[in-house]
Amino acid sequence: QVQLVESGGSLVHPGGSLRLSCAASGSILSIYDLGWYRQAPGKRRELVATMPGGGSTYYADSVRGRFAISRDAANHTVYLQMNSLMPEDTAVYYCYADLRYYSGSSNYRGNDWGQGTQVTVSS
């Protein structure tokens, strides 16, 4: 059993900031990739930022320079600092992990999603 739990979503005015957190728990052996996606109603889920293996980071063009992804490896926690928020950032933000986990005496490679946290940017 592996769970990803996001927190930090809120209502904020344009220009404001939020910091999202995602804590992974359970029988985790290793995490290969952590990232944040978002989905607005009626829209496809899109990648916001990710930290693939090797320590590199990727940002969608729409958030580059405003958002920053970081990670606390010891606690299996990933953060998304969001600055200069705009109404178009309004969405449910989901944490994603590509990981290896224990199940019984074996381990498996798979991915997991958090339940999502709502970010609303409105004047």
Tab-separated table of N, CA and C in Angstrom:
chain	number	residue	atom	x	y	z
A	1	GLN	N	0.836	-1.174	0.000
A	1	GLN	CA	0.000	0.000	0.000
A	1	GLN	C	0.881	1.237	0.000
A	2	VAL	N	0.656	2.074	-0.985
A	2	VAL	CA	1.348	3.345	-1.099
A	2	VAL	C	0.305	4.432	-1.253
A	3	GLN	N	0.488	5.491	-0.524
A	3	GLN	CA	-0.430	6.624	-0.606
A	3	GLN	C	0.340	7.907	-0.863
A	4	LEU	N	-0.246	8.764	-1.683
A	4	LEU	CA	0.252	10.111	-1.892
A	4	LEU	C	-0.826	11.064	-1.398
A	5	VAL	N	-0.460	11.945	-0.498
A	5	VAL	CA	-1.420	12.866	0.090
A	5	VAL	C	-0.943	14.290	-0.130
A	6	GLU	N	-1.728	15.048	-0.890
A	6	GLU	CA	-1.409	16.447	-1.151
A	6	GLU	C	-2.055	17.339	-0.106
A	7	SER	N	-1.465	18.498	0.075
A	7	SER	CA	-2.037	19.509	0.939
A	7	SER	C	-1.552	20.877	0.482
A	8	GLY	N	-2.227	21.900	0.930
A	8	GLY	CA	-1.803	23.266	0.659
A	8	GLY	C	-2.663	24.032	-0.311
A	9	GLY	N	-3.572	23.361	-0.998
A	9	GLY	CA	-4.437	24.062	-1.922
A	9	GLY	C	-5.372	25.003	-1.190
A	10	SER	N	-5.700	26.109	-1.845
A	10	SER	CA	-6.519	27.128	-1.201
A	10	SER	C	-7.043	28.098	-2.238
A	11	LEU	N	-7.822	29.044	-1.768
A	11	LEU	CA	-8.270	30.170	-2.572
A	11	LEU	C	-7.282	31.312	-2.372
A	12	VAL	N	-6.819	31.881	-3.465
A	12	VAL	CA	-5.845	32.955	-3.392
A	12	VAL	C	-6.144	33.979	-4.475
A	13	HIS	N	-5.830	35.231	-4.196
A	13	HIS	CA	-6.017	36.291	-5.181
A	13	HIS	C	-4.884	36.283	-6.202
A	14	PRO	N	-5.145	36.784	-7.408
A	14	PRO	CA	-4.063	36.886	-8.394
A	14	PRO	C	-2.850	37.603	-7.819
A	15	GLY	N	-1.688	37.076	-8.141
A	15	GLY	CA	-0.451	37.626	-7.629
A	15	GLY	C	0.010	36.994	-6.340
A	16	GLY	N	-0.831	36.195	-5.722
A	16	GLY	CA	-0.488	35.557	-4.475
A	16	GLY	C	0.362	34.320	-4.662
A	17	SER	N	0.681	33.684	-3.546
A	17	SER	CA	1.544	32.509	-3.545
A	17	SER	C	0.931	31.390	-2.720
A	18	LEU	N	1.245	30.176	-3.101
A	18	LEU	CA	0.870	28.990	-2.355
A	18	LEU	C	2.013	27.995	-2.418
A	19	ARG	N	2.079	27.153	-1.416
A	19	ARG	CA	3.053	26.079	-1.394
A	19	ARG	C	2.315	24.757	-1.193
A	20	LEU	N	2.371	23.899	-2.191
A	20	LEU	CA	1.748	22.594	-2.119
A	20	LEU	C	2.751	21.558	-1.625
A	21	SER	N	2.247	20.603	-0.865
A	21	SER	CA	3.071	19.517	-0.374
A	21	SER	C	2.437	18.192	-0.746
A	22	CYS	N	3.264	17.203	-0.971
A	22	CYS	CA	2.799	15.852	-1.238
A	22	CYS	C	3.697	14.885	-0.494
A	23	ALA	N	3.114	14.141	0.411
A	23	ALA	CA	3.858	13.167	1.200
A	23	ALA	C	3.496	11.759	0.754
A	24	ALA	N	4.491	10.996	0.395
A	24	ALA	CA	4.300	9.601	0.018
A	24	ALA	C	4.564	8.713	1.219
A	25	SER	N	3.701	7.746	1.426
A	25	SER	CA	3.867	6.837	2.547
A	25	SER	C	3.507	5.424	2.117
A	26	GLY	N	3.930	4.462	2.922
A	26	GLY	CA	3.675	3.071	2.625
A	26	GLY	C	4.965	2.305	2.424
A	27	SER	N	4.849	1.179	1.772
A	27	SER	CA	5.984	0.276	1.598
A	27	SER	C	6.813	0.667	0.375
A	28	ILE	N	7.422	1.813	0.454
A	28	ILE	CA	8.187	2.357	-0.663
A	28	ILE	C	9.631	1.883	-0.594
A	29	LEU	N	10.090	1.344	-1.691
A	29	LEU	CA	11.484	0.955	-1.807
A	29	LEU	C	12.319	2.085	-2.391
A	30	SER	N	11.812	2.693	-3.446
A	30	SER	CA	12.509	3.804	-4.068
A	30	SER	C	11.530	4.583	-4.923
A	31	ILE	N	11.857	5.843	-5.141
A	31	ILE	CA	11.057	6.714	-5.990
A	31	ILE	C	11.927	7.199	-7.142
A	32	TYR	N	11.472	6.970	-8.351
A	32	TYR	CA	12.248	7.313	-9.539
A	32	TYR	C	11.881	8.670	-10.117
A	33	ASP	N	10.658	9.079	-9.902
A	33	ASP	CA	10.194	10.341	-10.465
A	33	ASP	C	9.064	10.880	-9.601
A	34	LEU	N	9.090	12.164	-9.366
A	34	LEU	CA	8.021	12.860	-8.664
A	34	LEU	C	7.611	14.061	-9.490
A	35	GLY	N	6.331	14.323	-9.509
A	35	GLY	CA	5.881	15.460	-10.289
A	35	GLY	C	4.521	15.961	-9.872
A	36	TRP	N	4.169	17.094	-10.442
A	36	TRP	CA	2.877	17.713	-10.213
A	36	TRP	C	2.152	17.881	-11.530
A	37	TYR	N	0.901	17.492	-11.550
A	37	TYR	CA	0.009	17.691	-12.668
A	37	TYR	C	-1.171	18.526	-12.201
A	38	ARG	N	-1.896	19.080	-13.144
A	38	ARG	CA	-3.105	19.803	-12.788
A	38	ARG	C	-4.175	19.556	-13.830
A	39	GLN	N	-5.413	19.703	-13.403
A	39	GLN	CA	-6.538	19.474	-14.286
A	39	GLN	C	-7.668	20.434	-13.940
A	40	ALA	N	-8.053	21.222	-14.917
A	40	ALA	CA	-9.196	22.100	-14.786
A	40	ALA	C	-10.435	21.361	-15.285
A	41	PRO	N	-11.625	21.745	-14.826
A	41	PRO	CA	-12.847	21.068	-15.269
A	41	PRO	C	-12.970	21.045	-16.789
A	42	GLY	N	-13.244	19.868	-17.331
A	42	GLY	CA	-13.401	19.721	-18.766
A	42	GLY	C	-12.111	19.718	-19.554
A	43	LYS	N	-10.984	19.783	-18.887
A	43	LYS	CA	-9.689	19.827	-19.561
A	43	LYS	C	-8.882	18.576	-19.258
A	44	ARG	N	-7.908	18.326	-20.110
A	44	ARG	CA	-7.002	17.212	-19.887
A	44	ARG	C	-6.054	17.519	-18.736
A	45	ARG	N	-5.671	16.488	-18.033
A	45	ARG	CA	-4.651	16.639	-17.022
A	45	ARG	C	-3.314	16.941	-17.699
A	46	GLU	N	-2.626	17.950	-17.205
A	46	GLU	CA	-1.391	18.371	-17.825
A	46	GLU	C	-0.252	18.400	-16.818
A	47	LEU	N	0.925	18.157	-17.320
A	47	LEU	CA	2.118	18.201	-16.489
A	47	LEU	C	2.455	19.641	-16.142
A	48	VAL	N	2.756	19.874	-14.877
A	48	VAL	CA	3.161	21.189	-14.406
A	48	VAL	C	4.664	21.226	-14.168
A	49	ALA	N	5.146	20.299	-13.382
A	49	ALA	CA	6.565	20.227	-13.057
A	49	ALA	C	6.895	18.811	-12.640
A	50	THR	N	8.109	18.398	-12.913
A	50	THR	CA	8.511	17.045	-12.547
A	50	THR	C	9.995	17.007	-12.221
A	51	MET	N	10.382	16.000	-11.478
A	51	MET	CA	11.775	15.774	-11.112
A	51	MET	C	12.140	14.345	-11.496
A	52	PRO	N	12.515	14.135	-12.746
A	52	PRO	CA	12.911	12.792	-13.166
A	52	PRO	C	14.221	12.368	-12.509
A	53	GLY	N	14.497	11.087	-12.552
A	53	GLY	CA	15.732	10.585	-11.988
A	53	GLY	C	16.937	11.291	-12.567
A	54	GLY	N	17.920	11.516	-11.718
A	54	GLY	CA	19.103	12.230	-12.137
A	54	GLY	C	19.186	13.634	-11.586
A	55	GLY	N	18.145	14.076	-10.917
A	55	GLY	CA	18.155	15.377	-10.269
A	55	GLY	C	17.724	16.542	-11.131
A	56	SER	N	17.356	16.293	-12.373
A	56	SER	CA	16.913	17.373	-13.237
A	56	SER	C	15.472	17.749	-12.923
A	57	THR	N	15.074	18.912	-13.403
A	57	THR	CA	13.702	19.381	-13.239
A	57	THR	C	13.153	19.830	-14.576
A	58	TYR	N	11.852	19.764	-14.696
A	58	TYR	CA	11.162	20.213	-15.892
A	58	TYR	C	9.965	21.032	-15.472
A	59	TYR	N	9.717	22.117	-16.216
A	59	TYR	CA	8.560	22.958	-15.976
A	59	TYR	C	7.821	23.198	-17.273
A	60	ALA	N	6.510	23.188	-17.180
A	60	ALA	CA	5.716	23.600	-18.317
A	60	ALA	C	5.992	25.069	-18.617
A	61	ASP	N	5.905	25.437	-19.885
A	61	ASP	CA	6.178	26.821	-20.272
A	61	ASP	C	5.294	27.810	-19.520
A	62	SER	N	4.072	27.406	-19.235
A	62	SER	CA	3.123	28.302	-18.607
A	62	SER	C	3.467	28.646	-17.157
A	63	VAL	N	4.324	27.854	-16.524
A	63	VAL	CA	4.650	28.089	-15.121
A	63	VAL	C	6.124	28.376	-14.885
A	64	ARG	N	6.948	28.190	-15.887
A	64	ARG	CA	8.379	28.402	-15.724
A	64	ARG	C	8.670	29.834	-15.282
A	65	GLY	N	9.482	29.951	-14.251
A	65	GLY	CA	9.800	31.251	-13.692
A	65	GLY	C	8.895	31.665	-12.561
A	66	ARG	N	7.755	31.006	-12.422
A	66	ARG	CA	6.818	31.321	-11.348
A	66	ARG	C	6.713	30.197	-10.316
A	67	PHE	N	6.832	28.957	-10.780
A	67	PHE	CA	6.717	27.798	-9.899
A	67	PHE	C	8.083	27.175	-9.679
A	68	ALA	N	8.246	26.515	-8.551
A	68	ALA	CA	9.481	25.805	-8.253
A	68	ALA	C	9.164	24.490	-7.558
A	69	ILE	N	9.707	23.419	-8.082
A	69	ILE	CA	9.516	22.104	-7.483
A	69	ILE	C	10.746	21.758	-6.658
A	70	SER	N	10.521	21.144	-5.524
A	70	SER	CA	11.615	20.718	-4.663
A	70	SER	C	11.221	19.414	-3.979
A	71	ARG	N	12.203	18.789	-3.361
A	71	ARG	CA	11.975	17.458	-2.820
A	71	ARG	C	12.774	17.239	-1.555
A	72	ASP	N	12.129	16.611	-0.585
A	72	ASP	CA	12.776	16.144	0.626
A	72	ASP	C	12.824	14.628	0.507
A	73	ALA	N	13.938	14.115	0.030
A	73	ALA	CA	14.040	12.690	-0.274
A	73	ALA	C	13.883	11.821	0.973
A	74	ALA	N	14.402	12.278	2.097
A	74	ALA	CA	14.353	11.482	3.311
A	74	ALA	C	12.925	11.214	3.765
A	75	ASN	N	12.038	12.151	3.511
A	75	ASN	CA	10.647	12.021	3.939
A	75	ASN	C	9.695	11.719	2.790
A	76	HIS	N	10.231	11.442	1.612
A	76	HIS	CA	9.407	11.155	0.432
A	76	HIS	C	8.360	12.238	0.215
A	77	THR	N	8.786	13.462	0.303
A	77	THR	CA	7.888	14.586	0.166
A	77	THR	C	8.347	15.492	-0.969
A	78	VAL	N	7.404	15.924	-1.774
A	78	VAL	CA	7.690	16.845	-2.860
A	78	VAL	C	6.838	18.097	-2.661
A	79	TYR	N	7.406	19.241	-3.025
A	79	TYR	CA	6.735	20.514	-2.844
A	79	TYR	C	6.604	21.230	-4.178
A	80	LEU	N	5.634	22.081	-4.246
A	80	LEU	CA	5.485	22.966	-5.390
A	80	LEU	C	5.220	24.366	-4.863
A	81	GLN	N	6.219	25.227	-4.977
A	81	GLN	CA	6.062	26.620	-4.607
A	81	GLN	C	5.509	27.374	-5.802
A	82	MET	N	4.379	28.013	-5.619
A	82	MET	CA	3.702	28.713	-6.703
A	82	MET	C	3.630	30.193	-6.366
A	83	ASN	N	4.264	30.999	-7.195
A	83	ASN	CA	4.278	32.438	-7.016
A	83	ASN	C	3.606	33.112	-8.202
A	84	SER	N	3.243	34.359	-8.002
A	84	SER	CA	2.611	35.156	-9.056
A	84	SER	C	1.453	34.406	-9.704
A	85	LEU	N	0.599	33.867	-8.872
A	85	LEU	CA	-0.498	33.040	-9.371
A	85	LEU	C	-1.475	33.853	-10.203
A	86	MET	N	-2.001	33.203	-11.220
A	86	MET	CA	-2.939	33.822	-12.146
A	86	MET	C	-4.205	32.982	-12.211
A	87	PRO	N	-5.325	33.570	-12.618
A	87	PRO	CA	-6.569	32.801	-12.702
A	87	PRO	C	-6.443	31.529	-13.526
A	88	GLU	N	-5.631	31.549	-14.561
A	88	GLU	CA	-5.461	30.367	-15.388
A	88	GLU	C	-4.729	29.232	-14.687
A	89	ASP	N	-4.200	29.486	-13.503
A	89	ASP	CA	-3.600	28.432	-12.697
A	89	ASP	C	-4.638	27.647	-11.909
A	90	THR	N	-5.874	28.090	-11.921
A	90	THR	CA	-6.934	27.416	-11.186
A	90	THR	C	-7.131	25.999	-11.713
A	91	ALA	N	-7.030	25.031	-10.819
A	91	ALA	CA	-7.148	23.625	-11.195
A	91	ALA	C	-7.029	22.772	-9.942
A	92	VAL	N	-7.319	21.501	-10.101
A	92	VAL	CA	-6.967	20.526	-9.085
A	92	VAL	C	-5.549	20.061	-9.383
A	93	TYR	N	-4.697	20.147	-8.399
A	93	TYR	CA	-3.304	19.774	-8.565
A	93	TYR	C	-3.081	18.389	-7.973
A	94	TYR	N	-2.453	17.523	-8.760
A	94	TYR	CA	-2.229	16.150	-8.376
A	94	TYR	C	-0.742	15.846	-8.275
A	95	CYS	N	-0.393	15.144	-7.252
A	95	CYS	CA	0.961	14.638	-7.094
A	95	CYS	C	1.078	13.290	-7.801
A	96	TYR	N	2.199	13.075	-8.450
A	96	TYR	CA	2.463	11.842	-9.179
A	96	TYR	C	3.808	11.271	-8.762
A	97	ALA	N	3.867	9.957	-8.659
A	97	ALA	CA	5.129	9.301	-8.342
A	97	ALA	C	5.297	8.040	-9.171
A	98	ASP	N	6.473	7.860	-9.693
A	98	ASP	CA	6.909	6.622	-10.326
A	98	ASP	C	7.826	5.961	-9.302
A	99	LEU	N	7.431	4.801	-8.816
A	99	LEU	CA	8.134	4.243	-7.679
A	99	LEU	C	8.206	2.722	-7.703
A	100	ARG	N	9.010	2.205	-6.806
A	100	ARG	CA	9.077	0.778	-6.554
A	100	ARG	C	8.617	0.547	-5.125
A	101	TYR	N	7.759	-0.451	-4.939
A	101	TYR	CA	7.144	-0.663	-3.648
A	101	TYR	C	7.123	-2.136	-3.277
A	102	TYR	N	7.036	-2.393	-1.999
A	102	TYR	CA	6.939	-3.749	-1.489
A	102	TYR	C	5.498	-4.235	-1.509
A	103	SER	N	5.334	-5.520	-1.759
A	103	SER	CA	4.059	-6.198	-1.598
A	103	SER	C	4.359	-7.638	-1.235
A	104	GLY	N	4.099	-7.993	0.018
A	104	GLY	CA	4.504	-9.303	0.484
A	104	GLY	C	6.015	-9.421	0.462
A	105	SER	N	6.503	-10.505	-0.105
A	105	SER	CA	7.939	-10.719	-0.199
A	105	SER	C	8.528	-10.210	-1.506
A	106	SER	N	7.704	-9.625	-2.357
A	106	SER	CA	8.144	-9.119	-3.652
A	106	SER	C	8.060	-7.603	-3.696
A	107	ASN	N	8.654	-7.032	-4.731
A	107	ASN	CA	8.503	-5.611	-4.959
A	107	ASN	C	8.167	-5.360	-6.421
A	108	TYR	N	7.535	-4.234	-6.674
A	108	TYR	CA	6.981	-3.944	-7.988
A	108	TYR	C	7.270	-2.502	-8.379
A	109	ARG	N	7.299	-2.273	-9.673
A	109	ARG	CA	7.451	-0.944	-10.230
A	109	ARG	C	6.079	-0.461	-10.706
A	110	GLY	N	5.705	0.720	-10.317
A	110	GLY	CA	4.435	1.257	-10.733
A	110	GLY	C	4.346	2.740	-10.452
A	111	ASN	N	3.180	3.296	-10.656
A	111	ASN	CA	2.983	4.702	-10.371
A	111	ASN	C	1.752	4.902	-9.502
A	112	ASP	N	1.674	6.077	-8.923
A	112	ASP	CA	0.581	6.381	-8.023
A	112	ASP	C	0.237	7.854	-8.140
A	113	TRP	N	-1.002	8.158	-7.841
A	113	TRP	CA	-1.512	9.525	-7.871
A	113	TRP	C	-2.130	9.886	-6.537
A	114	GLY	N	-1.968	11.125	-6.156
A	114	GLY	CA	-2.678	11.630	-4.998
A	114	GLY	C	-4.119	11.951	-5.339
A	115	GLN	N	-4.884	12.282	-4.329
A	115	GLN	CA	-6.299	12.586	-4.528
A	115	GLN	C	-6.538	13.966	-5.132
A	116	GLY	N	-5.567	14.820	-5.050
A	116	GLY	CA	-5.678	16.153	-5.601
A	116	GLY	C	-5.989	17.190	-4.546
A	117	THR	N	-5.523	18.397	-4.782
A	117	THR	CA	-5.822	19.525	-3.917
A	117	THR	C	-6.219	20.708	-4.792
A	118	GLN	N	-7.293	21.366	-4.409
A	118	GLN	CA	-7.856	22.432	-5.226
A	118	GLN	C	-7.106	23.739	-5.025
A	119	VAL	N	-6.697	24.329	-6.127
A	119	VAL	CA	-6.112	25.666	-6.136
A	119	VAL	C	-7.034	26.563	-6.942
A	120	THR	N	-7.511	27.609	-6.314
A	120	THR	CA	-8.395	28.555	-6.981
A	120	THR	C	-7.787	29.944	-6.900
A	121	VAL	N	-7.566	30.540	-8.054
A	121	VAL	CA	-7.008	31.890	-8.138
A	121	VAL	C	-8.099	32.783	-8.709
A	122	SER	N	-8.593	33.677	-7.898
A	122	SER	CA	-9.724	34.500	-8.302
A	122	SER	C	-9.660	35.853	-7.629
A	123	SER	N	-10.102	36.859	-8.362
A	123	SER	CA	-10.199	38.201	-7.808
A	123	SER	C	-11.563	38.459	-7.185
